[in-house]
Every structure is written in C-alpha cells, then in structure tokens.
Amino acid sequence: MKFRSQQLRVVSLLLVIYYLILAWMFNRTGYEHPERLFYAEKLKLLFEYSENTLLTLGTTFPTTSFLINVIFAPFGYLFAPVASSIVLMSFLFFFMAKDINGSGLPARTMIISLMALFLLHPQFIFAATSGRNIAAIMLFTYLLFRSLFFYYKNQTTYYLSLASLYLGALIFSEIKFLWLILGFLPFVVLVSIEGIKTAKGEPVVFQYYQALNNRSLRRKLVNRTVSLYFILYLLPLAAVFLFRVLNQSHAGDPTYFLSSQYSNWRVTGVSTITNILERGSGDNLSKQTQIIFPLFTIFLAPIFISAMILFKGKLYELLTIFTPLIFTSIVLIDIQFYLTTEYFVIIPVLSFVALNFASGVKLNRFMSSVIILAGTGLSLLGGLYYFKETSDFDEQRFVKMITNTPSWIAKKKDSEEKILADYIGSVKSAERPVLIDDAAAYGVVAHLPNLEGLVMPLQKNFITVIENPALSVEYILIAKRHNLKHNFTAMNAYNMLVMRDRLNLRSNRVFETENWIVYSIR
C-alpha cells in the first residue's frame, strides 16, 4: 500500500492541530519550559531593544533553533518556540511517513507504528510542546541519516552534500553533535571500498586487503576516502570556525556562545550532576556511563531492536545506524551535565531510518508486523519509564504536570515568571526603573509587555548602575539562595547583602515569589 503525498500532508496538518491543543492545555497549568522562555526573551531583545541587536542575533545558541523561532516571532515571542517545535515535528512525521513508501515492510503496520509514536510517546509529545530544541535535533538527525542512505543507494555526491548541510544544522542545534564526526570516521572507508567496485561479494576484509595491495586501487581508495571526508565534514567544521570568529569579533571570546549564560540556555538550564546529587535525586546517574548508556537508550526504545531483527543491509549501513551509540559514548567521556530527552529520542528516529531504508520482510509479513508493533508498544512504555525515572528538574516538572490531568482543564494558572512580570510591569516606568539581570531572569523579561523602564546587561551603563543602584533605579530583582540560577546572576541574595554592607543600601521587600524577591531601594 502506497501513501500519496496529499494524504500525508493532511495527516501532518492534523498532527499540528493535535500538538497545538496539547500545548494549550499544558500552558493553562502554568507549565513553561525555561528554554522556551530563553528563546522568547532573546526574540524580544532582538526586535524591541535598540542596543546590541547584532550580538543577540549572532551569538544566541543553539543558532538553528533560534533562527527558526525568528520565523515564528510574528505569532508572539512566547508562542514562537512552541510553534516552531510543532511545525518541525510535523515535517519530521511527513518525511518519515513518505519514506515508508520505499520500504519493503508492511506499509499499514509502519504507519500505525509511526502514528503511535507521534501521538502517544511521551518524549515525542515533550519535544513538540515544550518549545525546546529537541524537535530540531530529531528532524535534522533523520534528514542526515536519510541522506546518507540515499547516497549509499545512488552514489551521487548530491546526497552527501545534503548530509553535510544537515550535519551542520544538527551541530548548530546542539554542539555536542560535533562528536558525530568521530563516529562517522570508521565506516567512511567501507563506503569508499563499495565505490571502487573491487571484489564484489567477497568479505570486506578481503576487499580492503586487495585495495591496499594494488597501487591503482590504493590510489582510488585514498582519493575517494579523502573526498568523502571533505564533502561531509568541510561545511560543518568551517561553519563552527566562522561562528567562533564571529563570537570573538563581537563578544571578545570565541567560545562565548557556549560559555555565556546570556547566549546559551544550557549554561543555566541543564541540571548539573552536582545539583542532582545535592538534591538526592541521582538514582538515574548510574546509567550515564560509556557502556551502560547506549544499552539503556536501546532498552527504552525496543523499536530499535525490531529494526535490527528485520535489518537486511550491508555492514557500513549497520555501522551508520550504530553511529549515535558511538557518539553518546564519546560524549560521556567528560560528562558534567545530565543527558536529557534529546539523547534518548533520536534512537526511535534512527529506528525508522533502518526500517525505511535497510530492512525487509523476514519469515512472513505477519511476523514482521508483529515484530514492529511489539517494538512500538514497548517503546511507548520505555518513554513512560524514562520520565518516571528522570533526574532532570524541568522534566520532573513536566511529569508532575502531565500526571495531574484535572489541572489541564481547570482554571488557568499563571507561572511564577508571569506573576512576577505582571507585578514588575505594574510598577516600572522610565522614572522608576527596575534593575534586572536576564542571565537568570530571562523568563520574567519574556513575559513583560515591553522593555521600557528596565536596566539590563545589554545596556552600556549596566556595570555603572550595579556599582551603586540606588542612584539610578527604583527596584531590584534578586534571586533567592535556593534559586537554581542563584550563582549565574550578579543580582542574587549574597550580593544583596554585600551591597547593604558596602553602600549602606536601604531596601524594602515589596514583592516575593518562591524563587525571587523585588526590593525597593529608594
């Protein structure tokens, strides 16, 4: 059974509507992922701030996700990250469903499996509705490996060039995917051997032996291997180099986009292993080791095992599918942060690469369907288990929200950032400015109706103001000690005590939430 493009477009559109409804219900509970708020604040600064707009545009990372969010900015800064995630997920569904037509497996079973993942898998729903960059990672991962398999079938460099483009987009969605380059290194030689047409049907080791011991074949093998490396790697590596140069030119630091809390949400947003252990929720950390973690990701996505059972491809195609497992092992060599959903959800995505391009019917079509559907059902359970056991604080908040189903249709609840922004918006003005450090308070800034009456780090006089804030501002927003972003902002409880002692600063607590305090200092 073949599916027409028109049918798939309609289903993709219905999927957009489904995710929009879920995002609307989740938003009513007051749930807002911090990464979504980070993008929203950067969009607000880009379009409404008069200073350093080039710095905001050129250094905000992940660049791919941010630039896609810019496209959806007309729909509202707060909604743009969610809208972009939903649209990217619909594109991912369309490409995966379209490729089912070229698979030798039962098409109806495949589309049922795909629909089940997109509609019911918790990690897919989280990727679509949270406004994180996970949807971009999933889409470009699929397009990258899809292009590689097209290249294997057609041996035309057009698809390899597309793969290079998608690899660059993936790296600029999450910089750790730069290590995929090391994962790809071993099997490029096998692809090169396939291209020189030597000793077909013989074992790979024998083909490699023949190529090395024949001067003409050896020269062809070397030339082809080097060419493949250049085509696949040159664009991503050059893009990273130029981006570092841009950061050096405009921020004075080539790694500013990775190390600055003003440029990269992950600096403040990802749960560190230290914080997780301090809070006593580190039971899941034991699985994040080089050997256990790849096996754990497969355990959570048995659809990958189904794809391997039905695999009928060549050795280098199998190694291509296993590349992300090599990649995660490399990433875990120097691990300081908890690996979140994006490192798990790419496994079901890769499973469909294998099913669509390198698998076929084994035994009979019925048994193949049983294997696929069993893997899908167990993968849904694996997604539930992942969120049940997650040690990431924001994912724990998502679990708490999604399990409290009555709150989805209850009276709308505002988030802490929204409540705080409403108060600040009611008191700030050009005559009564508020000092805010958006390194930590980006969620508050994102909810403000405008930027009038704010003093923030992008302004040239910010350093002067924090030396003696009473001379320039009426209010200060301070992060409490238990605020997870306390150590990433100059406007925290410790520095407030220092200012009181050093400047004899008189302050009155005028508004307070769980993590923040607004002080009046005049």
Coordinates of C-alpha atoms in Angstrom, one line a residue:
M1 CA 0.0 0.0 0.0
K2 CA 1.4 3.4 -1.0
F3 CA 0.5 6.7 0.6
R4 CA 0.0 9.8 -1.5
S5 CA 1.8 13.0 -0.6
Q6 CA -1.6 14.7 -0.3
Q7 CA -2.8 12.2 2.3
L8 CA 0.4 12.6 4.3
R9 CA 0.1 16.4 4.2
V10 CA -3.4 16.2 5.7
V11 CA -2.3 13.9 8.5
S12 CA 0.7 16.2 9.2
L13 CA -1.7 19.2 9.5
L14 CA -3.9 17.2 11.8
L15 CA -0.8 16.4 13.9
V16 CA -0.1 20.1 14.2
I17 CA -3.6 20.7 15.5
Y18 CA -3.2 17.8 18.0
Y19 CA 0.0 19.3 19.3
L20 CA -1.4 22.8 19.5
I21 CA -4.3 21.5 21.6
L22 CA -1.9 19.7 24.0
A23 CA 0.4 22.8 24.2
W24 CA -2.6 25.0 25.0
M25 CA -3.8 22.6 27.8
F26 CA -0.3 22.3 29.2
N27 CA 0.1 26.1 29.2
R28 CA -3.1 26.5 31.2
T29 CA -1.5 24.6 34.0
G30 CA 1.3 27.2 34.2
Y31 CA 3.9 24.9 32.8
E32 CA 6.6 26.7 30.8
H33 CA 9.9 25.2 30.0
P34 CA 12.8 27.6 30.7
E35 CA 14.4 27.0 27.3
R36 CA 11.2 28.2 25.7
L37 CA 11.3 31.4 27.8
F38 CA 15.0 31.9 27.0
Y39 CA 14.2 31.9 23.2
A40 CA 11.2 34.2 23.8
E41 CA 13.4 36.7 25.7
K42 CA 16.0 36.7 23.0
L43 CA 13.3 37.4 20.4
K44 CA 12.0 40.3 22.5
L45 CA 15.5 41.7 22.8
L46 CA 16.2 41.2 19.0
F47 CA 13.0 43.0 17.9
E48 CA 12.4 45.6 20.7
Y49 CA 15.8 46.5 22.0
S50 CA 17.8 49.3 20.4
E51 CA 21.3 48.2 21.6
N52 CA 23.5 45.2 20.7
T53 CA 20.9 43.5 18.4
L54 CA 23.8 42.1 16.3
L55 CA 25.2 40.5 19.5
T56 CA 21.8 38.9 20.2
L57 CA 21.4 37.6 16.7
G58 CA 24.9 36.5 16.1
T59 CA 25.7 34.8 19.4
T60 CA 22.5 33.2 20.7
F61 CA 22.9 29.4 20.6
P62 CA 21.6 27.0 19.5
T63 CA 21.6 29.0 16.4
T64 CA 19.4 26.7 14.3
S65 CA 16.6 26.7 16.8
F66 CA 16.8 30.4 17.4
L67 CA 16.7 31.4 13.7
I68 CA 13.7 29.1 13.2
N69 CA 12.0 30.8 16.1
V70 CA 12.6 34.1 14.4
I71 CA 10.4 33.0 11.6
F72 CA 7.5 32.4 14.0
A73 CA 8.1 35.6 16.0
P74 CA 5.0 37.3 14.4
F75 CA 2.8 34.8 16.3
G76 CA 4.1 36.1 19.6
Y77 CA 7.5 35.8 21.3
L78 CA 6.3 33.3 23.9
F79 CA 4.4 31.2 21.4
A80 CA 7.2 31.2 18.7
P81 CA 9.3 28.4 20.3
V82 CA 6.3 26.1 20.7
A83 CA 5.1 26.8 17.2
S84 CA 8.5 26.1 15.7
S85 CA 8.7 22.8 17.6
I86 CA 5.3 21.7 16.5
V87 CA 5.9 22.5 12.8
L88 CA 9.3 20.8 12.9
M89 CA 7.7 17.7 14.3
S90 CA 5.1 17.7 11.6
F91 CA 7.8 18.0 9.0
L92 CA 9.6 15.0 10.6
F93 CA 6.4 13.0 10.5
F94 CA 5.9 13.8 6.8
F95 CA 9.4 12.7 5.8
M96 CA 9.3 9.6 7.9
A97 CA 5.8 8.6 6.5
K98 CA 6.8 9.4 2.9
D99 CA 9.8 7.2 3.2
I100 CA 7.6 4.3 4.2
N101 CA 6.6 4.0 0.5
G102 CA 10.1 2.9 -0.3
S103 CA 10.3 0.3 2.4
G104 CA 9.8 -3.4 1.8
L105 CA 7.9 -3.7 5.1
P106 CA 4.1 -3.7 5.5
A107 CA 3.1 -0.1 4.9
R108 CA 0.0 -0.1 7.1
T109 CA 1.9 -1.6 10.1
M110 CA 4.6 1.0 9.6
I111 CA 2.2 4.0 9.5
I112 CA 0.4 2.7 12.6
S113 CA 3.7 2.4 14.4
L114 CA 4.7 5.9 13.3
M115 CA 1.3 7.4 14.4
A116 CA 1.5 5.7 17.7
L117 CA 4.9 7.2 18.4
F118 CA 4.0 10.7 17.4
L119 CA 0.6 10.7 19.2
L120 CA 1.4 8.8 22.4
H121 CA 5.2 8.6 23.0
P122 CA 5.9 11.0 25.9
Q123 CA 9.3 12.1 24.5
F124 CA 7.7 13.0 21.2
I125 CA 5.0 15.0 22.9
F126 CA 7.5 16.7 25.1
A127 CA 9.6 17.6 22.1
A128 CA 6.6 19.1 20.3
T129 CA 5.0 21.1 23.1
S130 CA 7.9 22.2 25.4
G131 CA 9.4 24.7 23.0
R132 CA 12.9 23.1 23.4
N133 CA 15.3 22.5 20.6
I134 CA 14.6 18.7 20.7
A135 CA 12.3 18.8 17.6
A136 CA 15.2 20.4 15.5
I137 CA 17.6 17.7 16.7
M138 CA 15.1 14.9 15.8
L139 CA 14.4 16.4 12.3
F140 CA 18.0 17.0 11.3
T141 CA 19.1 13.7 12.7
Y142 CA 16.6 11.9 10.5
L143 CA 17.4 14.0 7.4
L144 CA 21.1 13.5 7.9
F145 CA 20.9 9.7 8.1
R146 CA 18.2 9.7 5.4
S147 CA 20.6 11.5 3.0
L148 CA 23.4 9.1 3.8
F149 CA 21.2 6.1 2.9
F150 CA 20.1 7.8 -0.3
Y151 CA 23.8 8.3 -1.1
Y152 CA 24.5 4.6 -0.5
K153 CA 21.8 3.7 -3.0
N154 CA 22.7 6.2 -5.7
Q155 CA 26.4 7.0 -5.1
T156 CA 25.8 10.7 -6.1
T157 CA 27.5 13.4 -4.1
Y158 CA 24.3 15.5 -4.1
Y159 CA 23.0 13.4 -1.2
L160 CA 26.4 13.6 0.5
S161 CA 26.3 17.4 0.2
L162 CA 22.8 17.4 1.7
A163 CA 24.1 15.2 4.6
S164 CA 26.9 17.7 5.2
L165 CA 24.3 20.5 5.3
Y166 CA 22.1 18.6 7.8
L167 CA 25.1 17.7 9.9
G168 CA 25.9 21.4 10.2
A169 CA 22.3 22.2 11.1
L170 CA 22.4 19.4 13.7
I171 CA 25.7 20.7 15.3
F172 CA 24.2 24.2 15.5
S173 CA 21.1 22.7 17.2
E174 CA 23.4 21.0 19.9
I175 CA 27.1 21.5 19.8
K176 CA 27.8 18.0 21.3
F177 CA 26.8 16.5 18.0
L178 CA 30.1 17.7 16.6
W179 CA 31.4 14.5 18.0
L180 CA 29.3 12.6 15.4
I181 CA 32.3 13.4 13.1
L182 CA 34.4 10.9 15.1
G183 CA 31.5 8.4 15.0
F184 CA 31.4 8.6 11.2
L185 CA 35.2 8.1 10.7
P186 CA 35.4 4.3 10.7
F187 CA 32.8 3.4 8.1
V188 CA 33.6 6.0 5.5
V189 CA 36.5 3.7 4.4
L190 CA 33.9 0.9 4.0
V191 CA 31.8 3.2 1.8
S192 CA 34.9 4.1 -0.2
I193 CA 35.6 0.4 -0.8
E194 CA 32.0 0.0 -2.0
G195 CA 32.6 2.7 -4.5
I196 CA 35.7 1.4 -6.2
K197 CA 34.0 -1.7 -7.4
T198 CA 36.5 -4.3 -6.3
A199 CA 35.9 -8.0 -5.5
K200 CA 32.2 -7.7 -5.0
G201 CA 30.7 -10.4 -2.9
E202 CA 33.9 -11.0 -1.1
P203 CA 34.3 -10.3 2.6
V204 CA 35.1 -6.7 3.5
V205 CA 38.5 -7.6 4.9
F206 CA 39.5 -9.3 1.7
Q207 CA 38.3 -6.3 -0.4
Y208 CA 40.3 -4.0 1.9
Y209 CA 43.4 -6.2 1.5
Q210 CA 43.1 -6.2 -2.3
A211 CA 42.7 -2.4 -2.4
L212 CA 45.8 -1.8 -0.2
N213 CA 48.0 -4.2 -2.2
N214 CA 47.1 -2.8 -5.7
R215 CA 48.7 0.6 -6.5
S216 CA 45.8 1.7 -8.7
L217 CA 43.1 0.6 -6.3
R218 CA 45.0 2.0 -3.3
R219 CA 45.2 5.4 -5.0
K220 CA 41.5 5.3 -5.8
L221 CA 40.6 4.2 -2.3
V222 CA 42.7 7.1 -0.7
N223 CA 41.3 9.7 -3.2
R224 CA 37.7 8.6 -2.6
T225 CA 38.1 8.4 1.2
V226 CA 39.6 11.9 1.4
S227 CA 36.9 13.2 -1.0
L228 CA 34.1 11.8 1.2
Y229 CA 35.7 13.3 4.3
F230 CA 36.0 16.7 2.6
I231 CA 32.4 16.7 1.3
L232 CA 30.9 15.5 4.6
Y233 CA 33.0 17.4 7.1
L234 CA 34.2 20.6 5.5
L235 CA 31.0 22.6 5.7
P236 CA 30.1 21.9 9.4
L237 CA 33.7 22.4 10.5
A238 CA 34.1 25.6 8.5
A239 CA 30.7 26.9 9.9
V240 CA 31.9 26.2 13.5
F241 CA 35.2 28.0 12.8
L242 CA 33.5 31.1 11.3
F243 CA 31.0 31.2 14.2
R244 CA 33.8 31.2 16.7
V245 CA 35.4 34.1 14.7
L246 CA 32.1 36.0 14.9
N247 CA 31.9 35.5 18.6
Q248 CA 35.5 36.6 19.0
S249 CA 34.8 39.8 17.0
H250 CA 31.6 40.8 18.7
A251 CA 31.9 39.3 22.2
G252 CA 35.6 39.1 22.7
D253 CA 35.5 35.3 23.3
P254 CA 35.4 32.6 20.6
T255 CA 33.5 30.3 22.9
Y256 CA 31.1 32.9 24.1
F257 CA 28.1 31.1 22.5
L258 CA 28.9 28.0 24.7
S259 CA 30.1 29.5 28.0
S260 CA 27.9 32.6 28.5
Q261 CA 24.6 32.5 30.3
Y262 CA 23.5 35.4 28.2
S263 CA 24.0 33.4 24.9
N264 CA 23.3 29.8 25.7
W265 CA 20.4 28.5 27.8
R266 CA 22.2 25.2 28.6
V267 CA 24.7 27.2 30.8
T268 CA 22.0 27.8 33.4
G269 CA 19.2 25.5 32.3
V270 CA 20.7 22.0 32.2
S271 CA 20.8 20.1 35.5
T272 CA 24.4 19.6 36.6
I273 CA 25.4 16.3 38.2
T274 CA 26.4 18.2 41.3
N275 CA 22.9 19.8 41.8
I276 CA 21.2 16.5 41.2
L277 CA 23.3 14.7 43.8
E278 CA 22.8 17.6 46.3
R279 CA 19.0 17.2 45.9
G280 CA 19.2 13.4 46.4
S281 CA 17.6 12.5 43.0
G282 CA 20.7 11.0 41.3
D283 CA 19.5 7.3 41.1
N284 CA 19.4 7.6 37.3
L285 CA 23.0 8.9 37.0
S286 CA 24.5 5.4 37.3
K287 CA 23.1 4.6 33.8
Q288 CA 25.1 7.5 32.2
T289 CA 28.4 5.7 31.6
Q290 CA 30.0 4.8 28.3
I291 CA 28.9 1.2 28.3
I292 CA 25.6 1.3 30.1
F293 CA 24.1 4.4 28.5
P294 CA 23.9 3.1 24.9
L295 CA 22.3 -0.1 26.1
F296 CA 19.9 1.9 28.3
T297 CA 18.8 4.0 25.3
I298 CA 18.1 0.8 23.4
F299 CA 16.3 -0.6 26.4
L300 CA 14.0 2.4 26.3
A301 CA 13.4 2.1 22.6
P302 CA 12.8 -1.6 21.7
I303 CA 11.7 -0.4 18.2
F304 CA 15.4 -0.2 17.6
I305 CA 15.7 -3.9 18.3
S306 CA 12.8 -4.6 15.9
A307 CA 14.7 -2.7 13.2
M308 CA 17.8 -4.8 13.9
I309 CA 15.9 -8.0 13.7
L310 CA 14.5 -7.0 10.3
F311 CA 17.8 -5.5 9.1
K312 CA 18.9 -6.6 5.6
G313 CA 21.5 -4.0 4.8
K314 CA 25.3 -4.0 4.4
L315 CA 28.0 -3.7 7.1
Y316 CA 28.6 0.0 6.6
E317 CA 24.8 0.6 6.7
L318 CA 24.7 -1.2 10.0
L319 CA 27.6 0.9 11.3
T320 CA 25.8 4.0 10.2
I321 CA 22.8 3.1 12.3
F322 CA 25.1 2.5 15.3
T323 CA 26.9 5.8 14.9
P324 CA 24.8 7.7 17.5
L325 CA 25.6 5.0 20.1
I326 CA 29.3 5.6 19.5
F327 CA 28.6 9.3 19.7
T328 CA 26.9 9.1 23.1
S329 CA 29.8 7.0 24.4
I330 CA 32.2 9.8 23.3
V331 CA 30.1 12.5 24.9
L332 CA 30.1 10.6 28.2
I333 CA 33.9 10.7 28.4
D334 CA 33.8 14.1 30.1
I335 CA 30.2 14.3 31.4
Q336 CA 29.3 17.2 33.8
F337 CA 25.6 17.6 32.9
Y338 CA 22.7 15.2 33.0
L339 CA 21.8 13.9 29.5
T340 CA 18.2 14.7 28.8
T341 CA 15.5 13.7 26.3
E342 CA 17.3 14.7 23.1
Y343 CA 19.9 11.9 23.6
F344 CA 17.2 9.3 24.0
V345 CA 14.6 10.2 21.5
I346 CA 17.0 10.0 18.5
I347 CA 17.0 6.2 18.9
P348 CA 13.4 5.7 17.8
V349 CA 14.1 8.2 14.9
L350 CA 17.1 6.2 13.8
S351 CA 15.0 3.0 14.1
F352 CA 12.7 4.3 11.3
V353 CA 15.8 5.1 9.2
A354 CA 16.7 1.5 9.5
L355 CA 13.2 0.3 8.9
N356 CA 12.6 2.5 5.9
F357 CA 16.0 2.0 4.1
A358 CA 17.7 -1.1 5.3
S359 CA 15.1 -3.6 6.4
G360 CA 12.9 -6.2 4.8
V361 CA 10.3 -8.9 5.5
K362 CA 11.7 -11.9 7.3
L363 CA 9.7 -15.1 7.7
N364 CA 6.5 -13.5 6.5
R365 CA 4.7 -10.2 6.5
F366 CA 2.6 -11.1 9.5
M367 CA 5.6 -11.9 11.7
S368 CA 7.3 -8.7 10.5
S369 CA 4.2 -6.7 11.5
V370 CA 4.2 -8.4 15.0
I371 CA 7.9 -7.5 15.5
I372 CA 7.3 -3.8 14.5
L373 CA 4.2 -3.4 16.6
A374 CA 5.7 -5.1 19.6
G375 CA 8.7 -2.9 19.4
T376 CA 6.5 0.2 19.2
G377 CA 4.3 -0.8 22.2
L378 CA 7.4 -1.4 24.3
S379 CA 8.9 1.8 23.2
L380 CA 5.8 3.7 24.5
L381 CA 6.3 2.0 27.8
G382 CA 10.0 2.9 27.6
G383 CA 9.1 6.6 27.2
L384 CA 6.9 6.5 30.3
Y385 CA 9.7 4.8 32.2
Y386 CA 12.2 7.4 31.2
F387 CA 10.1 10.3 32.5
K388 CA 9.2 8.3 35.7
E389 CA 12.9 7.9 36.4
T390 CA 14.4 11.2 35.1
S391 CA 16.7 13.2 37.3
D392 CA 16.3 16.5 35.3
F393 CA 14.4 19.1 37.3
D394 CA 12.5 20.5 34.4
E395 CA 11.5 17.1 33.1
Q396 CA 10.3 16.2 36.6
R397 CA 8.1 19.3 36.5
F398 CA 6.7 18.1 33.1
V399 CA 5.9 14.7 34.7
K400 CA 4.2 16.3 37.6
M401 CA 2.1 18.5 35.3
I402 CA 1.2 15.8 32.8
T403 CA 0.1 13.3 35.5
N404 CA -2.1 15.9 37.1
T405 CA -4.8 15.7 34.4
P406 CA -7.5 17.7 36.2
S407 CA -5.3 20.8 36.0
W408 CA -5.4 20.6 32.2
I409 CA -9.0 21.8 32.1
A410 CA -9.1 23.7 35.4
K411 CA -8.9 27.5 35.7
K412 CA -5.8 28.9 34.1
K413 CA -2.8 29.1 36.4
D414 CA 0.0 31.6 35.8
S415 CA 3.6 30.6 36.1
E416 CA 5.9 32.2 38.7
E417 CA 7.6 34.2 36.0
K418 CA 4.3 35.5 34.7
I419 CA 3.1 36.6 38.2
L420 CA 6.4 38.3 38.8
A421 CA 6.3 40.0 35.4
D422 CA 2.8 41.3 36.0
Y423 CA 3.9 43.0 39.2
I424 CA 7.1 44.5 37.7
G425 CA 5.1 45.7 34.7
S426 CA 2.7 47.5 37.0
V427 CA 5.4 49.4 38.9
K428 CA 8.2 50.0 36.3
S429 CA 8.5 53.2 34.2
A430 CA 11.1 55.4 32.8
E431 CA 11.1 57.4 36.0
R432 CA 11.0 54.3 38.2
P433 CA 13.3 51.8 36.5
V434 CA 13.9 48.2 37.6
L435 CA 17.4 46.6 37.6
I436 CA 17.1 43.1 36.1
D437 CA 19.9 40.6 35.2
D438 CA 18.4 38.5 32.4
A439 CA 21.2 35.9 32.8
A440 CA 18.7 34.3 35.3
A441 CA 15.5 36.4 34.9
Y442 CA 15.0 35.8 31.2
G443 CA 11.6 34.2 31.9
V444 CA 10.4 37.3 33.7
V445 CA 11.7 39.6 30.8
A446 CA 10.0 37.3 28.3
H447 CA 6.6 37.9 30.0
L448 CA 6.9 41.7 30.3
P449 CA 4.7 43.7 27.9
N450 CA 7.7 45.9 26.9
L451 CA 11.3 46.7 27.8
E452 CA 10.7 50.3 28.9
G453 CA 11.9 51.1 32.4
L454 CA 14.4 48.2 32.6
V455 CA 18.1 48.3 33.2
M456 CA 19.7 45.1 31.8
P457 CA 23.2 43.8 31.0
L458 CA 22.9 44.7 27.3
Q459 CA 22.9 48.4 28.2
K460 CA 26.2 50.2 28.3
N461 CA 25.5 51.7 31.7
F462 CA 24.7 48.4 33.5
I463 CA 28.1 48.0 35.2
T464 CA 27.9 51.5 36.4
V465 CA 24.4 51.0 37.8
I466 CA 25.2 47.9 39.8
E467 CA 28.1 49.7 41.5
N468 CA 25.5 51.9 43.2
P469 CA 22.0 51.0 42.1
A470 CA 20.3 53.5 44.5
L471 CA 21.4 56.4 42.3
S472 CA 19.8 55.0 39.1
V473 CA 16.9 52.6 39.8
E474 CA 13.9 52.3 42.0
Y475 CA 13.7 48.5 42.2
I476 CA 16.0 45.5 42.1
L477 CA 15.0 41.9 41.2
I478 CA 17.0 39.5 43.4
A479 CA 17.4 35.7 43.1
K480 CA 16.9 33.8 46.4
R481 CA 19.6 31.5 47.7
H482 CA 17.7 28.3 46.8
N483 CA 17.0 29.6 43.2
L484 CA 18.8 27.2 40.9
K485 CA 20.1 30.2 38.9
H486 CA 21.4 32.0 42.0
N487 CA 25.1 31.5 41.1
F488 CA 24.6 32.7 37.5
T489 CA 23.5 36.2 38.2
A490 CA 25.0 39.2 39.9
M491 CA 21.6 40.1 41.3
N492 CA 21.4 37.4 43.9
A493 CA 20.9 37.2 47.7
Y494 CA 24.6 37.1 48.5
N495 CA 25.4 40.3 46.5
M496 CA 22.4 42.0 48.0
L497 CA 23.9 41.5 51.5
V498 CA 27.2 42.8 50.2
M499 CA 25.6 46.0 48.7
R500 CA 23.8 46.6 52.0
D501 CA 27.1 46.5 53.9
R502 CA 29.3 48.3 51.4
L503 CA 26.8 51.0 50.3
N504 CA 24.6 51.2 53.4
L505 CA 21.8 50.4 51.0
R506 CA 18.3 50.7 52.4
S507 CA 15.9 48.2 50.9
N508 CA 12.3 47.2 51.4
R509 CA 10.9 43.9 50.3
V510 CA 7.8 44.8 48.1
F511 CA 7.1 41.6 46.3
E512 CA 8.2 38.0 46.7
T513 CA 7.7 34.6 45.0
E514 CA 9.2 31.2 45.6
N515 CA 12.5 32.0 43.9
W516 CA 12.6 35.8 43.6
I517 CA 12.3 39.0 45.6
V518 CA 11.7 42.5 44.4
Y519 CA 13.3 45.2 46.6
S520 CA 12.6 48.9 46.6
I521 CA 15.8 50.8 47.2
R522 CA 14.7 54.4 47.4

